[in-house]
CSV table of C-alpha atoms and ligand atoms in Angstrom, one decimal:
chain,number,residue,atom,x,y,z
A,1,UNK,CA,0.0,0.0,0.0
A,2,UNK,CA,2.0,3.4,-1.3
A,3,UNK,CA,2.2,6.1,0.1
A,4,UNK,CA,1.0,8.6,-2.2
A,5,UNK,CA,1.0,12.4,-0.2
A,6,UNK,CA,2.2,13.9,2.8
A,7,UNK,CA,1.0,17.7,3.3
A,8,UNK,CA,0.7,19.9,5.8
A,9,UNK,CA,-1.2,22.4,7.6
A,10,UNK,CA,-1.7,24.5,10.8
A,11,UNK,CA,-4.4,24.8,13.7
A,12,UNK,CA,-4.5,27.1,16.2
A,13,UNK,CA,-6.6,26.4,19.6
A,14,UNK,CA,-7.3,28.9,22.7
A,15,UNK,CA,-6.2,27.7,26.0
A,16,UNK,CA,-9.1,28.0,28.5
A,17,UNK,CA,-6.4,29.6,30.7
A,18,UNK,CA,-2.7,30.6,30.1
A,19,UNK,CA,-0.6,27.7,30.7
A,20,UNK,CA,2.6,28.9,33.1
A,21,UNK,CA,5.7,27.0,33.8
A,22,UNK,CA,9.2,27.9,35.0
A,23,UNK,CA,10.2,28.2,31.6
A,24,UNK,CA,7.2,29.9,30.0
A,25,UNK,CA,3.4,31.4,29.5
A,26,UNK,CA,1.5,30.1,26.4
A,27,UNK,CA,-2.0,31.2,25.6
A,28,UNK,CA,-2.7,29.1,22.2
A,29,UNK,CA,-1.9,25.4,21.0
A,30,UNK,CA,-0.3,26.3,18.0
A,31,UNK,CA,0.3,23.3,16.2
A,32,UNK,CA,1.1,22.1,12.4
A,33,UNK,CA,-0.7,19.0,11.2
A,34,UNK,CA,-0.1,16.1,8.5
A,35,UNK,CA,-2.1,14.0,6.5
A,36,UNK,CA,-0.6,11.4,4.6
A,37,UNK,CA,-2.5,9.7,2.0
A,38,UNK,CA,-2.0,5.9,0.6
A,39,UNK,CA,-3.3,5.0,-2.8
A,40,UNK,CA,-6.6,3.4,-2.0
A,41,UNK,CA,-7.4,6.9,-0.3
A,42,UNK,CA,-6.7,6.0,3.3
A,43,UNK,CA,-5.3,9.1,5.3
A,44,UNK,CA,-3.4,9.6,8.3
A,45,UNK,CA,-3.2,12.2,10.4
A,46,UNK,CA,-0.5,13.9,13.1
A,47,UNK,CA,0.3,16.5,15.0
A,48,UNK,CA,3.3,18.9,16.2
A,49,UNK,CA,3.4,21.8,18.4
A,50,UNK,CA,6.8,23.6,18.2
A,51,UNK,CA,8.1,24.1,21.0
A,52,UNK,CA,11.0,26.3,20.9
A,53,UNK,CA,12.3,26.1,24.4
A,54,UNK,CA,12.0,22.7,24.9
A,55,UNK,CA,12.8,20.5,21.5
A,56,UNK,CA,14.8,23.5,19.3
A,57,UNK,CA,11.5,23.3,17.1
A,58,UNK,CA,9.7,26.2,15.7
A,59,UNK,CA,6.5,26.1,12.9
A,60,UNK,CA,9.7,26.8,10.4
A,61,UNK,CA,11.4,24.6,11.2
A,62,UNK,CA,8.9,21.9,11.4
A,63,UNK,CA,7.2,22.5,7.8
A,64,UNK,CA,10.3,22.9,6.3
A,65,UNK,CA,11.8,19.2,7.7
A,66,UNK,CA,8.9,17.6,6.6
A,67,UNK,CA,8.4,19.9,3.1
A,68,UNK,CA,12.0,19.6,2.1
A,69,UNK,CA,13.5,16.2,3.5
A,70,UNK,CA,11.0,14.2,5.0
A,71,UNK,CA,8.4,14.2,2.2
A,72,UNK,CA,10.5,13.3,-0.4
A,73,UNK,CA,11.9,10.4,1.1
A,74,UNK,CA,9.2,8.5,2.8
A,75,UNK,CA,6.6,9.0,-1.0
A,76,UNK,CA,6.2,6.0,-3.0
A,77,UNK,CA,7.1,3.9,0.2
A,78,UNK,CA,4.9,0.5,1.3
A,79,UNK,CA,3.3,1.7,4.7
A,80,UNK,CA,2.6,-1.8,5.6
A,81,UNK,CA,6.7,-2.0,5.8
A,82,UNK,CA,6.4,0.1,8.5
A,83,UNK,CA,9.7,-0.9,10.0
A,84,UNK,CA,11.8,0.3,6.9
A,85,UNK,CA,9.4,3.7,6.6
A,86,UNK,CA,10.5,4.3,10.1
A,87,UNK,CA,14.0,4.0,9.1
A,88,UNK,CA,13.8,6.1,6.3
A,89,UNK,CA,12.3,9.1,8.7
A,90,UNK,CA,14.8,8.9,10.7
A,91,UNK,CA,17.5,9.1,8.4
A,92,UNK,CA,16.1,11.8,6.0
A,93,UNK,CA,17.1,14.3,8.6
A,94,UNK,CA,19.3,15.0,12.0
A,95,UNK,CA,17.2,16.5,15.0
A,96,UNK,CA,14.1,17.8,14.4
A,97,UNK,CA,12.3,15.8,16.8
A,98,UNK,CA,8.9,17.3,16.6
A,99,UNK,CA,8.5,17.2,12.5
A,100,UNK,CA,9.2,13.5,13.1
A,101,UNK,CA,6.9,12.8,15.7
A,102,UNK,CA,4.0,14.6,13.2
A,103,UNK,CA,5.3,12.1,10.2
A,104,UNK,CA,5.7,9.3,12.7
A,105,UNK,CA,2.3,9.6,14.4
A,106,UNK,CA,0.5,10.0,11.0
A,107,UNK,CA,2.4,6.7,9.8
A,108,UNK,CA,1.1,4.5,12.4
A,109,UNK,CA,-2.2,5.9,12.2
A,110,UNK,CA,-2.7,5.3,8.8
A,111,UNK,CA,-0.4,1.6,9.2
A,112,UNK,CA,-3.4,0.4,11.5
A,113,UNK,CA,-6.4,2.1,9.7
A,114,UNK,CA,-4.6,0.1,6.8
A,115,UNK,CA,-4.9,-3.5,8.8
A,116,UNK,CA,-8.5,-2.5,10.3
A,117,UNK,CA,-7.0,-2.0,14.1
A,118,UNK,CA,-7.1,0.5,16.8
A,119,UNK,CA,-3.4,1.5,17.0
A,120,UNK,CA,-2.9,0.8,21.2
A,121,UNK,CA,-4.3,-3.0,20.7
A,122,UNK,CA,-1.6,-3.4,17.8
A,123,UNK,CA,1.1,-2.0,19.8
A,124,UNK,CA,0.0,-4.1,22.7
A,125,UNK,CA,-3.1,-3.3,24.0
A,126,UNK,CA,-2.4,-4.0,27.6
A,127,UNK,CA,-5.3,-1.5,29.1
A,128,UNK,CA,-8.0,0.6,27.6
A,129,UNK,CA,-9.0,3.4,30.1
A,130,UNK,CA,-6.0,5.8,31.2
A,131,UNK,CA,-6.1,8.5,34.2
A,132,UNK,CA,-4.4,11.1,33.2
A,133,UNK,CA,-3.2,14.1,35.4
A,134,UNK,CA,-4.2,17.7,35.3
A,135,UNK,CA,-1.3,20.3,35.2
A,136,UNK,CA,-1.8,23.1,38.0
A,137,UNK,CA,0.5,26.2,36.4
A,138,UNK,CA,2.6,28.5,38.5
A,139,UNK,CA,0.7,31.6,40.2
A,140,UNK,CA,0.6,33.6,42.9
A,141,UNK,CA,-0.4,30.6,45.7
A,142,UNK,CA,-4.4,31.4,46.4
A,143,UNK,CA,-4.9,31.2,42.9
A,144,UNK,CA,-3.2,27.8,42.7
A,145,UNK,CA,-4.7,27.0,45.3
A,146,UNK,CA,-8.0,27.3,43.9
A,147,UNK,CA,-7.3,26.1,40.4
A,148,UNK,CA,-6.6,22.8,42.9
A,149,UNK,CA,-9.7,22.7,44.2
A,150,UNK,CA,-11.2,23.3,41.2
A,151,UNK,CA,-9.4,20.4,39.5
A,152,UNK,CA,-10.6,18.3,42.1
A,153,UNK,CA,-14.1,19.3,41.8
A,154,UNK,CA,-14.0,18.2,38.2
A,155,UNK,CA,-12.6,14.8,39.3
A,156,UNK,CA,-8.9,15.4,39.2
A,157,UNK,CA,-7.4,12.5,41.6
A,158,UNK,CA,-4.0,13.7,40.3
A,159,UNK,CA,-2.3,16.9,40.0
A,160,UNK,CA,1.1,18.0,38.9
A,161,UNK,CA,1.9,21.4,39.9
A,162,UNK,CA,4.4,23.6,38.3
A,163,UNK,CA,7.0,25.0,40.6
A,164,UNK,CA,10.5,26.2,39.9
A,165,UNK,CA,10.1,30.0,39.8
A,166,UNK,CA,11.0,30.6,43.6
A,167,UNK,CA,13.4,28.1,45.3
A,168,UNK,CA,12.4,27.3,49.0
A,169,UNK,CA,9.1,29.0,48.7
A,170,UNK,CA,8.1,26.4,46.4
A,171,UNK,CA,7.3,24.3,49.9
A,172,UNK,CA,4.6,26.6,51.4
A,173,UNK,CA,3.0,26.7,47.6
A,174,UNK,CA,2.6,23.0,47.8
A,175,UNK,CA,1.9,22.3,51.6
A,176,UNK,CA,-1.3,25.3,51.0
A,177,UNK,CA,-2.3,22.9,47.9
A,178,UNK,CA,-1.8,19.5,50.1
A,179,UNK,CA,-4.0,21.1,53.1
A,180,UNK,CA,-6.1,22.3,50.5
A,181,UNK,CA,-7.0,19.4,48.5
A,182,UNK,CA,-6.5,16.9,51.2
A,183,UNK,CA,-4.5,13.0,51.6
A,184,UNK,CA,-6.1,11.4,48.7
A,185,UNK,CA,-5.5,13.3,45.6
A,186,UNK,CA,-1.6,12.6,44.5
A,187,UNK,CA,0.7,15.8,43.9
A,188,UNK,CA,3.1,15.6,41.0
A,189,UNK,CA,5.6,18.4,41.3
A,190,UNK,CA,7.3,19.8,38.5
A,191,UNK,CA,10.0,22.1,38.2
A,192,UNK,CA,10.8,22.6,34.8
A,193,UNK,CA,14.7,22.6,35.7
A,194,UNK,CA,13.9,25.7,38.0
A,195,UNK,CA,16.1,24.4,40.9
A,196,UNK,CA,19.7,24.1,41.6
A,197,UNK,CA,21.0,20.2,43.2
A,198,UNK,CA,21.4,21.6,46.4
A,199,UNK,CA,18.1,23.2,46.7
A,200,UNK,CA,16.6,20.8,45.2
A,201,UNK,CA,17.4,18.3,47.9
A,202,UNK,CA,16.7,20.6,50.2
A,203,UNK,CA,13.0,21.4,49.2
A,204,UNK,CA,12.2,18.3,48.2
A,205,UNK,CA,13.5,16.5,51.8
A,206,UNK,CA,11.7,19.3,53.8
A,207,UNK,CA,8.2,18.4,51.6
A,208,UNK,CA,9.3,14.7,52.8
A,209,UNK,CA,9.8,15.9,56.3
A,210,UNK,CA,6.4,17.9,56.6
A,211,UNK,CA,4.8,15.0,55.1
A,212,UNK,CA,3.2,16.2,51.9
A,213,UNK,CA,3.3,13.0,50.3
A,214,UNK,CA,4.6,14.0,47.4
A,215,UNK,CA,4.3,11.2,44.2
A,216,UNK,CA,7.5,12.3,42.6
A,217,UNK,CA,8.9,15.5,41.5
A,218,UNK,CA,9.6,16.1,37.6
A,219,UNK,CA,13.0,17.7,36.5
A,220,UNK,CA,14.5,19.9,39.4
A,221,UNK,CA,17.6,20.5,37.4
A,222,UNK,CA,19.1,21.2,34.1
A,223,UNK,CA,18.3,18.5,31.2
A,224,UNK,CA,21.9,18.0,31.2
A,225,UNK,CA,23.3,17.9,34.4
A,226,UNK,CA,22.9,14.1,34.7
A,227,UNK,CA,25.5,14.0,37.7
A,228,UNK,CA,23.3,16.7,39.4
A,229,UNK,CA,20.2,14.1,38.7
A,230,UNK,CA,21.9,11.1,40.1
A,231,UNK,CA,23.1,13.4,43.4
A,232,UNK,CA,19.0,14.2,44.0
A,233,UNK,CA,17.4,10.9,43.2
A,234,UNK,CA,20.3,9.1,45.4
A,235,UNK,CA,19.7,11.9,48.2
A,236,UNK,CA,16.1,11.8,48.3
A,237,UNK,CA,13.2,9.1,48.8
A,238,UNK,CA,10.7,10.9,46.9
A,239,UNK,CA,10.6,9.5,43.0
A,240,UNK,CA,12.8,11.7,40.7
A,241,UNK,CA,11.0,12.1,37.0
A,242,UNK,CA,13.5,13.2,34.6
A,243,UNK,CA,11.4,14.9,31.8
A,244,UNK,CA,13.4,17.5,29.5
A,245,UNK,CA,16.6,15.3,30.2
A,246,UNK,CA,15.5,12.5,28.1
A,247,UNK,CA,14.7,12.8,24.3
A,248,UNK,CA,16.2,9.5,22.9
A,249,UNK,CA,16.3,6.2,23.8
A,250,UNK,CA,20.2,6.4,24.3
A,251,UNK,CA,19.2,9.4,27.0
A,252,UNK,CA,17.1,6.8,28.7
A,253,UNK,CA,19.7,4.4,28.8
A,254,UNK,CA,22.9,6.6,30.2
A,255,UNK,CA,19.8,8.2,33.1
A,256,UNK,CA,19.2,4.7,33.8
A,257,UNK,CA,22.4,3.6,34.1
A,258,UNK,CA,24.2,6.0,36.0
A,259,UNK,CA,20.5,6.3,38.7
A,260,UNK,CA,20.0,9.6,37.3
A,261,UNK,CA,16.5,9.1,37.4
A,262,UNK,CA,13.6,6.8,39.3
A,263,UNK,CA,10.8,7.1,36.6
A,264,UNK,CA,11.0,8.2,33.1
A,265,UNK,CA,9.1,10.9,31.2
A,266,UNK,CA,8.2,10.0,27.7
A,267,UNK,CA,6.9,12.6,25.0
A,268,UNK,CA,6.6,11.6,21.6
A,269,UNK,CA,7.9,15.4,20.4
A,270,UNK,CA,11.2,14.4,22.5
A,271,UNK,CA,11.7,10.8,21.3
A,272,UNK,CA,10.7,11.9,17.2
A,273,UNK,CA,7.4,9.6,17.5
A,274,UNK,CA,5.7,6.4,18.7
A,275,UNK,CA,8.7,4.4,16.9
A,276,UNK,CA,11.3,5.7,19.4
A,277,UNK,CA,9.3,5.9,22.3
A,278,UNK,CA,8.8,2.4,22.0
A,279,UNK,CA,12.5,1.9,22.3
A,280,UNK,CA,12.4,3.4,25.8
A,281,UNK,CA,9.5,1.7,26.7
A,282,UNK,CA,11.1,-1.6,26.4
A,283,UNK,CA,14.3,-0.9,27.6
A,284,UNK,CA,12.7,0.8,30.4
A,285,UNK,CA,10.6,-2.7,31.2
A,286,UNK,CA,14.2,-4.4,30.8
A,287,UNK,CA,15.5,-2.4,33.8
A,288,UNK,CA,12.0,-2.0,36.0
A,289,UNK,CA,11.9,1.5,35.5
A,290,UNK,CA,8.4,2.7,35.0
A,291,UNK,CA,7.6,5.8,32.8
A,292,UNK,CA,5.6,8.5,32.5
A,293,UNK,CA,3.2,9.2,29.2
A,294,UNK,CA,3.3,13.4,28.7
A,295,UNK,CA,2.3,15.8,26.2
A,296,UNK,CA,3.5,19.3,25.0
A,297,UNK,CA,0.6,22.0,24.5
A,298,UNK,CA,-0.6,19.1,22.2
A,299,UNK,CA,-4.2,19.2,21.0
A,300,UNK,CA,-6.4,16.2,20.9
A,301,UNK,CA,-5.0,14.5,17.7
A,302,UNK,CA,-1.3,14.2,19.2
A,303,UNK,CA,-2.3,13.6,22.5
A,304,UNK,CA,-4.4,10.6,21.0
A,305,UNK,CA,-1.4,9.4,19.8
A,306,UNK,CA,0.3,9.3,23.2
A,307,UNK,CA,-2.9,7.9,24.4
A,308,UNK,CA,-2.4,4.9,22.2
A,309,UNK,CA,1.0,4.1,23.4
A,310,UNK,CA,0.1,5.0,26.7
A,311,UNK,CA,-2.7,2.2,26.4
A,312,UNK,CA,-0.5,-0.5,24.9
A,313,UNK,CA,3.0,-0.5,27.4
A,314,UNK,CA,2.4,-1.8,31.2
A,315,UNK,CA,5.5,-0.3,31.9
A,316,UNK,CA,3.9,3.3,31.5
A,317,UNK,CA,1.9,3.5,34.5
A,318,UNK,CA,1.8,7.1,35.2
A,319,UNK,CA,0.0,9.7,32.2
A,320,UNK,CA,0.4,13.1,31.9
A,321,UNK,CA,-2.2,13.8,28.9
A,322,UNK,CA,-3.8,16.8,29.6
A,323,UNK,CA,-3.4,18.7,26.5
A,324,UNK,CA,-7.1,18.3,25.5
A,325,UNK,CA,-8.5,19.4,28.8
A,326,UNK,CA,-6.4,22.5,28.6
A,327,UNK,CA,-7.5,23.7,25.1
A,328,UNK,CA,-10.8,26.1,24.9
A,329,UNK,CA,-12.5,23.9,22.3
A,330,UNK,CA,-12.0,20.9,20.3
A,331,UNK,CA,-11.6,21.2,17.0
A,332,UNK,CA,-11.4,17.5,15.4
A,333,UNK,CA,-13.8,14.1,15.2
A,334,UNK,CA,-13.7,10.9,16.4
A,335,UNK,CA,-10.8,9.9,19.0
A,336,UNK,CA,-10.4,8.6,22.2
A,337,UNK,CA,-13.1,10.0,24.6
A,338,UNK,CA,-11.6,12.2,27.1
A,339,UNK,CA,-13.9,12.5,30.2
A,340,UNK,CA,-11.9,14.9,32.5
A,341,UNK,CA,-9.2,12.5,33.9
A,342,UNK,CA,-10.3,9.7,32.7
A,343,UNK,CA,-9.6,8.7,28.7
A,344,UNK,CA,-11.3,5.8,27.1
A,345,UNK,CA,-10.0,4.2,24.2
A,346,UNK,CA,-12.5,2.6,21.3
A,347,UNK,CA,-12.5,0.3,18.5
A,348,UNK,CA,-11.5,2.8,15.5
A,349,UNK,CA,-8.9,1.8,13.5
A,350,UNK,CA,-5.7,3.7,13.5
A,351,UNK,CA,-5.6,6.8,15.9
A,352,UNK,CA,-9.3,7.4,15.7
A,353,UNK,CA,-9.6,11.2,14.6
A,354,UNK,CA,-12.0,11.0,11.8
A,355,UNK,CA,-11.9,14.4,10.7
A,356,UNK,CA,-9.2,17.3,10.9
A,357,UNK,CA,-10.5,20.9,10.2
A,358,UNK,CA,-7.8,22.5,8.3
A,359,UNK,CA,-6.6,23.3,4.4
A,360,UNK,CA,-3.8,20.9,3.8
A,361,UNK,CA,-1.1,22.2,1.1
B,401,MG,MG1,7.9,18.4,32.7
């Protein structure tokens, strides 16, 4: 089955609320899309927000890897040799993470539309209802505080706050949320790198000490200071997440390695797609290290896509999918159903968004 097309286009989607981290304020998904077409008509569809401060990736640079080198080297190709398609996109160009995980995403949605399949039971299909998270970003502390609550009030069991902006006074923020929302609902703390290795150890062993029962706390330093990593997650008891110091599957190996990490954040913009991130997945099951399924600002159609891996691998038992929830509206069809924290999968083939409102060139 050849593939016949790959074009792109772009959506834009209001947050309901501007979404704030140590590293920035965003008040729009701004994503590109791509549809790539087979020659009995079949389409499939992905999605890539560039995010600059994160992957390197802007809208530039992500049309342009998939217009100018991508493209041309995965057309005319077999989809249902989806192994050497893979290896194709990931030689056509260096980097550019984000364009590949739009290409990659599209490929195996259109692969399992192709054999009939939802894409999470062909990739292993070992659940089909995920809890995801909802992302609580950094404010002044009432207002988080109340954006808590709220969350909980929709059904939210687990939160992950954003912290990072303000060093030790990071611990009132989350004991108010913790005496706020009470024992049951879990608290995710992420700092977005905002923390040095001795602070961090220090803020995080003083939340252990007042017992805030923290779940685990997500990148409290640099993506590269791997040794500063290792020095916090051998220091502490709480869980260290590494996040933005994993992209690739060799990252996940050398944090795993030298304990620079307990669990392991996977997001298909870091990894270049599902392809990759299944690398880490089973490598990650080879070493007992359970991981983490994230998103970007990611509308519905990538976040699907995470959904389906999320879905398929035991070993990712912890999701951080709340793109959808964040956005004002929802602009496709068809999909997994995302029912506040909880997201059901269903029996459409492929990724399951049916219909993506945008002009594709
Ligand atoms: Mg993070």
């Amino acid at each position: 089955m050849r593939i016949t097309g790959i074009h792109t286009g772009e959506i834009q989607i209001p947050l309901a609320r501007p979404f704030k981290t140590a590293l920035r304020t965003v008040e729009r998904v701004e994503d590109i899309v791509v549809r790539i077409t087979a020659e009995n008509g079949m389409v499939g569809y992905g999605e890539a927000p560039p995010t600059a401060v994160i992957t390197g990736d802007t809208k530039g640079s992500v049309l342009c890897a998939i217009r100018e080198h991508i493209a041309p080297a995965l057309t005319g190709m077999d989809i249902l040799a989806l192994e050497e398609v893979m290896e194709r996109l990931h030689h056509a160009i260096k980097g550019n993470t984000s364009a590949k995980a739009a290409v990659d995403m599209a490929l195996y949605d259109l692969w399992a539309k192709v054999i009939g399949k939802p894409l999470y039971q062909l990739l292993g299909g070992y659940r089909d209802t995920i809890e995801t998270d909802l992302t609580i970003s950094v404010n002044p502390v009432p207002q988080m505080v109340a954006d808590s609550l709220a969350a909980v009030q929709e059904g939210y069991r687990v939160l992950k706050v954003k912290v990072g902006k303000e060093g030790m006074a990071d611990i009132p923020r989350i004991a108010a949320i913790r005496e706020a929302v009470g024992p049951d609902i879990r608290i995710r703390v992420d700092a977005n790198q905002g923390w040095n290795v001795k602070d961090s150890i220090r803020i995080i062993t003083a939340m252990e000490d007042k017992g805030l029962d923290i779940d685990l706390v997500e990148q409290p330093v640099a993506a590269r200071d791997i040794d500063g990593m290792a020095k916090i997650t051998q220091a502490v008891y709480t869980p260290i997440l590494a996040d933005e110091s994993v992209f690739s599957p060799l990252d996940a190996l050398e944090l795993i390695r030298r304990g620079a990490a307990d669990l392991l954040n996977i997001k298909l913009m870091k990894t270049g797609g599902i392809h990759e991130a299944i690398k880490i997945c089973d490598m990650a099951s080879l070493y007992g290290v359970e991981c983490m399924m994230g998103c970007m600002l990611e509308s519905k159609l990538a976040v699907s896509a995470a959904s389906h891996l999320c879905a398929a691998k035991g070993i990712v038992t912890r999701a951080d999918l709340d793109g959808p929830s964040l956005c004002s509206v929802d602009p496709f069809q068809g999909g997994p159903a995302y029912d506040g924290a909880m997201i059901r999968m269903n029996d459409t083939p492929g990724i399951g968004i049916t219909s993506v409102p945008c002009d594709f060139t």
